[in-house]
Coordinates of C-alpha atoms in Angstrom, one line a residue:
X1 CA -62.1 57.2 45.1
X2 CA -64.1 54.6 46.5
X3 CA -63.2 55.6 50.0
X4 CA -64.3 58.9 49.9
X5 CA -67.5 57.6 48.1
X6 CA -68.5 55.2 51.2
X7 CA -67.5 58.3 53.8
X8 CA -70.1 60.2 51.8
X9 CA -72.6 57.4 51.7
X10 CA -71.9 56.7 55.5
X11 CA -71.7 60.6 56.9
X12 CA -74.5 62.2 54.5
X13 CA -76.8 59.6 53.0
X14 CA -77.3 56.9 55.3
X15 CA -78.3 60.0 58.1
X16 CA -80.5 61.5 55.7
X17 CA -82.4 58.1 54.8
X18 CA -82.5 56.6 58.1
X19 CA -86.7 55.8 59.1
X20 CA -86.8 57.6 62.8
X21 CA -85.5 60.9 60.6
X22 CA -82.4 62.8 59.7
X23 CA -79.8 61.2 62.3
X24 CA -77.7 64.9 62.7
X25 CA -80.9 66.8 63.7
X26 CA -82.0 63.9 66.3
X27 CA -78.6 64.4 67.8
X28 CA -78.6 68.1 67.7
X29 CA -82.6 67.8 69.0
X30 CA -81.2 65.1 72.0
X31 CA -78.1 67.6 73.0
X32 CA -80.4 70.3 73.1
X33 CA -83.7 69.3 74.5
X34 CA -84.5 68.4 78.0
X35 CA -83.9 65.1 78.8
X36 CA -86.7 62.9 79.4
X37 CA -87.6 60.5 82.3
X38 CA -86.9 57.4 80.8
X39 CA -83.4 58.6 79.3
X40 CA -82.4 60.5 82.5
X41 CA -83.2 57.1 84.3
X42 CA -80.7 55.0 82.1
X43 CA -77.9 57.6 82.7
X44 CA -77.5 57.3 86.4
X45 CA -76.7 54.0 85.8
X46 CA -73.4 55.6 84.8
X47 CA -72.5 57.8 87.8
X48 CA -73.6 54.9 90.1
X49 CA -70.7 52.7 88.4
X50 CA -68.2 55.6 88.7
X51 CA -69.1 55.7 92.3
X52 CA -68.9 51.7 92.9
X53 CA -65.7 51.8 91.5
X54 CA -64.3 54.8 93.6
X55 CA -64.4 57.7 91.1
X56 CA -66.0 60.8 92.0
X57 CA -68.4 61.9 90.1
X58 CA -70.3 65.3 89.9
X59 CA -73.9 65.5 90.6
X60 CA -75.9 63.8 88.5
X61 CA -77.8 67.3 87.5
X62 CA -79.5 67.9 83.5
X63 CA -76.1 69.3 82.0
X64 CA -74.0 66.2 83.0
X65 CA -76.8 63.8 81.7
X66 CA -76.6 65.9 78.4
X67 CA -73.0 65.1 78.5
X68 CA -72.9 61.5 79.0
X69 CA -75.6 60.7 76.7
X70 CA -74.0 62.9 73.8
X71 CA -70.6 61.1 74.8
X72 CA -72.3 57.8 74.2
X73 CA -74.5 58.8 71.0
X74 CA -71.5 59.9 69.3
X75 CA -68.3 58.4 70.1
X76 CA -69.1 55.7 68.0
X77 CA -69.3 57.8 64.7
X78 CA -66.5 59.6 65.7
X79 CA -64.0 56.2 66.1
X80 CA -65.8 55.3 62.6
X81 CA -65.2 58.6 61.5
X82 CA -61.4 58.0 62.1
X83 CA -61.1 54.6 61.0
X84 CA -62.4 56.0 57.5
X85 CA -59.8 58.8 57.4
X86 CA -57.2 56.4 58.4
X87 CA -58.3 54.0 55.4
X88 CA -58.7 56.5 53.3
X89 CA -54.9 57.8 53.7
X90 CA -53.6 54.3 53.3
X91 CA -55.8 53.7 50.4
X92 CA -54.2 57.2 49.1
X93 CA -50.4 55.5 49.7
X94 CA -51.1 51.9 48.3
X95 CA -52.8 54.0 45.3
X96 CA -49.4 56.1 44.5
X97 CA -47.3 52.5 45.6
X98 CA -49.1 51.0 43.0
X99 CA -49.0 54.1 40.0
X100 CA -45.2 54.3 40.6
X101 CA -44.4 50.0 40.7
X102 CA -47.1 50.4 37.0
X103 CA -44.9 53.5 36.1
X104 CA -41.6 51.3 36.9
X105 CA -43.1 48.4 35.3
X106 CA -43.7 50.4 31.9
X107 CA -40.0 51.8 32.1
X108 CA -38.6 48.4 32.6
X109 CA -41.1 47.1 29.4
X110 CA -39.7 49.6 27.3
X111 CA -36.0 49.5 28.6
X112 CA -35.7 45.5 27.2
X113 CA -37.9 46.7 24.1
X114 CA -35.2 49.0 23.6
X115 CA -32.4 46.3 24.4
X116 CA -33.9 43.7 22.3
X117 CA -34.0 45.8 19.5
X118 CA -30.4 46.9 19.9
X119 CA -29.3 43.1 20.1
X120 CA -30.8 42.2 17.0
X121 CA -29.7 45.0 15.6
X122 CA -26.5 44.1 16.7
X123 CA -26.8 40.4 15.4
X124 CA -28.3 42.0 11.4
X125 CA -25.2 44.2 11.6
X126 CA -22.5 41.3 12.6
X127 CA -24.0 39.0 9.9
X128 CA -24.0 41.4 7.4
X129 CA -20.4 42.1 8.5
X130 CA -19.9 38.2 7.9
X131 CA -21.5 38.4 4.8
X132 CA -19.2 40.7 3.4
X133 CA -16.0 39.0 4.5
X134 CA -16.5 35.6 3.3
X135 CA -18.8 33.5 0.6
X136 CA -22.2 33.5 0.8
X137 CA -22.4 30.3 1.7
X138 CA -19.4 29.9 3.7
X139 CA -21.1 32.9 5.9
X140 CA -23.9 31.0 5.9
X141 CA -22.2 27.9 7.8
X142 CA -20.8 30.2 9.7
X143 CA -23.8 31.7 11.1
X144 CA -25.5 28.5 11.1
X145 CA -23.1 27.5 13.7
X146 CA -22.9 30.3 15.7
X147 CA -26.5 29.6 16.3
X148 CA -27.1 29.5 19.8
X149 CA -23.8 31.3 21.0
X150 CA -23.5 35.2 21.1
X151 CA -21.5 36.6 18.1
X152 CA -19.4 39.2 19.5
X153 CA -16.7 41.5 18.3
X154 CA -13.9 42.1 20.3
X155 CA -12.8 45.9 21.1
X156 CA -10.2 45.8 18.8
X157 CA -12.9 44.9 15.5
X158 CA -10.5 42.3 14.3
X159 CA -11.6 39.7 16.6
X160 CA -14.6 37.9 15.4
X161 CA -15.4 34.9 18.1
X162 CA -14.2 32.7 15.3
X163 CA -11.4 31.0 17.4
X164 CA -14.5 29.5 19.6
X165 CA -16.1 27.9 16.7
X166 CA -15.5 24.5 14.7
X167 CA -15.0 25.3 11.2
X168 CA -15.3 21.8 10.5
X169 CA -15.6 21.5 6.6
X170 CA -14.8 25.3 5.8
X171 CA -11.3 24.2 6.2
X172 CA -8.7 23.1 3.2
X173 CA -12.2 22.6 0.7
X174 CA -10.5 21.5 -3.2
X175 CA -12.3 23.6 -6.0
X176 CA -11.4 22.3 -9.4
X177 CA -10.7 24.5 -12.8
X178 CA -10.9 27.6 -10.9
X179 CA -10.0 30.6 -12.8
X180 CA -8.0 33.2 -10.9
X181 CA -7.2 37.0 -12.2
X182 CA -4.8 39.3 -10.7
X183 CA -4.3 43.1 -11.5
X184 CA -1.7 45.2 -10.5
X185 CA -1.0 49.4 -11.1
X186 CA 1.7 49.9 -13.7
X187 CA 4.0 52.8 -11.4
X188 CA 2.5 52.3 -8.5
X189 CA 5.2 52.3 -6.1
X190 CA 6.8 55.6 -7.5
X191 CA 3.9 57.5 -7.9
X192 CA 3.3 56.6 -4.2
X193 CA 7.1 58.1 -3.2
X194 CA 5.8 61.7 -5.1
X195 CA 2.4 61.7 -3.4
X196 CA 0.6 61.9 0.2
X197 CA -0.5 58.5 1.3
X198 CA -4.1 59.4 2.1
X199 CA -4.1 60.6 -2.2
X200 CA -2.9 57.4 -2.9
X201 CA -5.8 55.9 -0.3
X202 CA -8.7 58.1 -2.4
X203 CA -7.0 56.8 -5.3
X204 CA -7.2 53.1 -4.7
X205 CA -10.7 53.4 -2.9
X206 CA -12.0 54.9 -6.4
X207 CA -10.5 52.0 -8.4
X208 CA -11.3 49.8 -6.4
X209 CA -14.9 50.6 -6.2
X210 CA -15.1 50.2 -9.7
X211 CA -13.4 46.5 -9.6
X212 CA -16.5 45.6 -7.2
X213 CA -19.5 47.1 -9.6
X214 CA -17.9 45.0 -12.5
X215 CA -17.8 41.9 -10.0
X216 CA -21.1 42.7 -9.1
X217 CA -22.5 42.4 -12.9
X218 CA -21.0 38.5 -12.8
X219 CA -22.5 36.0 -10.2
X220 CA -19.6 33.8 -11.3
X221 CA -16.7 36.3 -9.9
X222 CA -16.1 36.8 -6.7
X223 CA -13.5 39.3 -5.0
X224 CA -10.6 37.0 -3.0
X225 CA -9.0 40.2 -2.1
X226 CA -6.8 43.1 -2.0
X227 CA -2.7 43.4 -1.7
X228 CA -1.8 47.2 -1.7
X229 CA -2.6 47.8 -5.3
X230 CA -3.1 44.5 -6.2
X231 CA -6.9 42.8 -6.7
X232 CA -7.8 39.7 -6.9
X233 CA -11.2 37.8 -8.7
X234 CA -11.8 34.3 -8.6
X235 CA -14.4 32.9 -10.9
X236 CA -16.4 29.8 -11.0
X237 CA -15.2 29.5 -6.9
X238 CA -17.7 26.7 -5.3
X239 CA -18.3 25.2 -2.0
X240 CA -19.0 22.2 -2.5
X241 CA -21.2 20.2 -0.6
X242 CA -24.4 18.0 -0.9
X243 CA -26.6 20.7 -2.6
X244 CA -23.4 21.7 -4.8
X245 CA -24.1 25.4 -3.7
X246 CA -22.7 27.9 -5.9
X247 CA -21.6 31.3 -4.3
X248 CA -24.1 32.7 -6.4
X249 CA -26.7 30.4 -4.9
X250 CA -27.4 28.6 -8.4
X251 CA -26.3 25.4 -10.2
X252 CA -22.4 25.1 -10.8
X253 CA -21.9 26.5 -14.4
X254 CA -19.3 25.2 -16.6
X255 CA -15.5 26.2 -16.6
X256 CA -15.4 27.5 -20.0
X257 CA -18.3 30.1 -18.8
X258 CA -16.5 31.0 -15.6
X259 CA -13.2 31.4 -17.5
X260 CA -15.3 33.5 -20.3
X261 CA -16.7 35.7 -16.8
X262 CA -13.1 36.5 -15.7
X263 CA -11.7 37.6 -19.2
X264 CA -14.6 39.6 -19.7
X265 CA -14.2 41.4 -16.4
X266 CA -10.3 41.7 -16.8
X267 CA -10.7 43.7 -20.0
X268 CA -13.5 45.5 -18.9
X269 CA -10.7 47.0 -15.5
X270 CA -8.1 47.7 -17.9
X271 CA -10.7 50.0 -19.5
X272 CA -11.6 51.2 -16.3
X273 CA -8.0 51.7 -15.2
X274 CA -7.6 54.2 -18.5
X275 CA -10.8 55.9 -17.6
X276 CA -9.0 57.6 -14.0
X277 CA -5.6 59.6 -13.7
X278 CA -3.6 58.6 -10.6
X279 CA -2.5 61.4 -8.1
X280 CA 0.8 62.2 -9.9
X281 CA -1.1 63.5 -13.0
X282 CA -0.3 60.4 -14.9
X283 CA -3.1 57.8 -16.6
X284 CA -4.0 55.0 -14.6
X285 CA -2.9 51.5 -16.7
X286 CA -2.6 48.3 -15.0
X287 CA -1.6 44.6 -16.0
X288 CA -4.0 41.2 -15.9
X289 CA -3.2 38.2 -15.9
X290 CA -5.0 35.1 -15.5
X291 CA -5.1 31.7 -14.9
X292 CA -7.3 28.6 -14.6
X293 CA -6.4 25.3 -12.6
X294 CA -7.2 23.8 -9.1
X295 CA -7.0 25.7 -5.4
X296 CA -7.4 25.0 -2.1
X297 CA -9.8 27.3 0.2
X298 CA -10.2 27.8 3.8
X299 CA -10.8 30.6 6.6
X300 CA -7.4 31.8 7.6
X301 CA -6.9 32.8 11.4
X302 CA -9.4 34.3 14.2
X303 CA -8.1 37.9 14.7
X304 CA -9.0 39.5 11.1
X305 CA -9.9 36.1 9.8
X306 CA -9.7 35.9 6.0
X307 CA -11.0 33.4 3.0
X308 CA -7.7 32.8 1.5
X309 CA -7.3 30.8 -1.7
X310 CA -4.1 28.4 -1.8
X311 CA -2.1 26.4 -4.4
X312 CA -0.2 26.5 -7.4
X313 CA -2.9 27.9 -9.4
X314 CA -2.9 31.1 -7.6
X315 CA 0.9 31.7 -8.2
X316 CA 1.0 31.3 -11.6
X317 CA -2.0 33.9 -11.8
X318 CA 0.1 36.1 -10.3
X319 CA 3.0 35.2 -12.4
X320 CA 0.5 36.0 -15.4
X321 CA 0.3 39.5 -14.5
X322 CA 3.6 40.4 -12.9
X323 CA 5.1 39.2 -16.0
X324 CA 2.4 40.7 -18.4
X325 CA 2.2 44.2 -20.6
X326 CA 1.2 47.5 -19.3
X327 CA -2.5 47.9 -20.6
X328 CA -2.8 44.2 -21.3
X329 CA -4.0 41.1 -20.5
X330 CA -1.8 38.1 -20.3
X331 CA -3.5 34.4 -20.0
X332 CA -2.0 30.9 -19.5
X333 CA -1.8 28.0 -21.8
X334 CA -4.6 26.8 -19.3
X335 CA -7.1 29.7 -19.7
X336 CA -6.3 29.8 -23.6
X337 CA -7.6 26.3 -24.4
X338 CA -10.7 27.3 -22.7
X339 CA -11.3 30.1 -23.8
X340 CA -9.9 30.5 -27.7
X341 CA -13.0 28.4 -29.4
X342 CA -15.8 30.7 -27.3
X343 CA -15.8 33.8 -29.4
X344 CA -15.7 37.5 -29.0
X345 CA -11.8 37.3 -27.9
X346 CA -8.9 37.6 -29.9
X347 CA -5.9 36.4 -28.5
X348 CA -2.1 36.7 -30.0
X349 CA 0.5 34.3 -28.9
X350 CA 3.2 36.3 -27.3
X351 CA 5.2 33.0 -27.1
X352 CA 7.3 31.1 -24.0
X353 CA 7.8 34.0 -21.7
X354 CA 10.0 33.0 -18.5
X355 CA 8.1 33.4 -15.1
X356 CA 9.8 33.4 -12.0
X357 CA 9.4 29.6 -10.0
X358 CA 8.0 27.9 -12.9
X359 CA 10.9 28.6 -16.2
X360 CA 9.2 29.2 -19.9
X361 CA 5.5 29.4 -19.8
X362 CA 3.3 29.4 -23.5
X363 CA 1.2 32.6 -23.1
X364 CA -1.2 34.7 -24.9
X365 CA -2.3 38.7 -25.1
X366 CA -5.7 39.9 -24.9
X367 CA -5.7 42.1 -28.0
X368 CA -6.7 45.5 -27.3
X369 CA -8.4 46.9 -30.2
X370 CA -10.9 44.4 -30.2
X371 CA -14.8 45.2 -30.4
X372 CA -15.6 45.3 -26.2
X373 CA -19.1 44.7 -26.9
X374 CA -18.4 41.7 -29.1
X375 CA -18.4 39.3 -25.9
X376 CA -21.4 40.8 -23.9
X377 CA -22.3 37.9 -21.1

């Protein structure tokens, strides 16, 4: 633009303002008029040089003057002329150069726009996936330490980049008076010989997703994990470390709440369990059993890495219900002296009852046609 705005100024306004007149009709008036005496005796100075320097030349008559002098006038516009146009194209190229590297430069912008939004997209989605496989605040460590590194997920999805990190304290951590409950599906395994396995799948899922909204309604309980038709809750589970951070992110309550939390949800899945009818037509009922003592915790492997709970505590829990009633909850000597003085239960002493590793235990029903809202939390 600027080009072709000089080339105006320089071929139509600087001709038309110059002070002897308008340049184009003094060269039109010079080509066409006869040629003076003092011009015509400046132009033979050009035919005598041609001759000096052996050229021939034509006679020097009016028309050949005209031609010289017109030569002379305006060869020097038209070199100008040319060095314009020859500007003005490469002004036209480095113009386009410089739209297309702007043009490439916005594509590139908005490409690693793009890119960063996908990685920390990326980074929300693997620490959410975190979240939801370990503690809260054992996730947090986690993550805490990964800072720095790239958290990636192998193309398998059960590879984690754990193996490259140092647990450090998430490994073998003591928690004191834990309380553990297991449940377990009365028939399970025959009802699974009479029925497709993805009805059995849509049968657990549904269950299951049940278990988590009660666990959800306690900060105390959190979900350890699932064993085919097994689920297990651990309550009053703690990391402990120099702000004594409960899962729950609050102040360590005491063991005869937490114990209180996992009785309350235990009768509250047995009810649950009654609510649904399993694939074979027949009602759902499951067995509970619970315990309370010390266990061991810690992240277990790097391919499909789990928060496993360990110890002798978490054996007899599942003694408690393998051992228990259909439709019942059965508690330890343990859980019972924790417990029986709170209120709202009512407990009946089924007596020593052999369990399998540890010989007679003392242990004690959940009686069933109690008041449920009696022990609201």
């Amino acid at each position: 633009e600027l080009m072709i705005v000089f080339v105006l100024v320089f071929l139509v306004i600087v001709p038309l303002c110059n002070p002897a007149g308008n340049l184009w009709n003094l060269i039109g008036e010079i080509t066409t008029e006869p040629i003076q005496d003092n011009t015509a005796s400046a132009v033979p100075a050009y035919f005598s040089a041609a001759d000096e320097a052996g050229f021939p030349s034509p006679p020097p008559d009016e028309e050949s003057y005209r031609k010289v002098y017109t030569f002379v006038v305006t060869s020097p516009i038209i070199l100008l002329c040319v060095l314009v146009v020859c500007v003005l194209v490469v002004s036209v190229i480095v113009d386009i150069s410089n739209r297309q590297s702007f043009i490439n430069k916005k594509i590139i912008e908005a490409l690693t726009k793009q890119r960063e939004e996908t990685l920390l997209q990326q980074k929300e989605d693997h620490e959410n996936l975190i979240h939801s496989i370990f503690p809260p605040v054992v996730a947090k460590d986690l993550i805490r330490k990964q800072s720095g590194q790239d958290l990636t997920v192998s193309k398998s999805g059960r590879d984690f980049g754990l193996s490259h990190m140092n647990l450090g304290s998430l490994v073998a951590q003591m928690h004191h008076e834990v309380t553990i409950l297991f449940t377990d599906i009365v028939g399970f395994t025959s009802m699974s010989q009479t029925v497709a396995p993805q009805q059995v799948m849509e049968f657990l899922h549904e269950l299951f997703l049940c278990f988590d909204d009660l666990v959800d309604m306690n900060s105390s309980l959190w979900k350890v994990e699932t064993i085919g038709d097994a689920f297990m809750v651990a309550s009053g589970l703690e990391v402990k470390d120099s702000s004594r951070e409960l899962l729950s992110g609050h102040l360590s309550g005491s063991t005869e709440s937490d114990a209180r939390a996992a009785i309350v949800f235990g009768r509250a899945a047995i009810g649950e369990a009654q609510s649904l009818t399993m694939p074979n037509g027949q009602q759902c009922q499951i067995r509970a059993g619970v315990h309370t003592g010390d266990v061991c915790s810690g992240v277990v492997g790097s391919r499909m890495p789990r928060y496993c709970l360990f110890g002798d505590t978490v054996n007899t829990a599942s003694r408690m219900e393998s051992s228990g009633v259909p439709g019942r909850m059965q508690i330890s000597q343990a859980t019972y002296d924790l417990v029986c003085d709170l209120g709202g239960f009512v407990f009946e002493e089924r007596g020593f009852v052999e369990v399998k590793g540890k010989g007679k235990m003392a242990t004690y029903l959940l009686r069933e046609d109690l008041d449920l809202n009696a022990s609201s939390t």
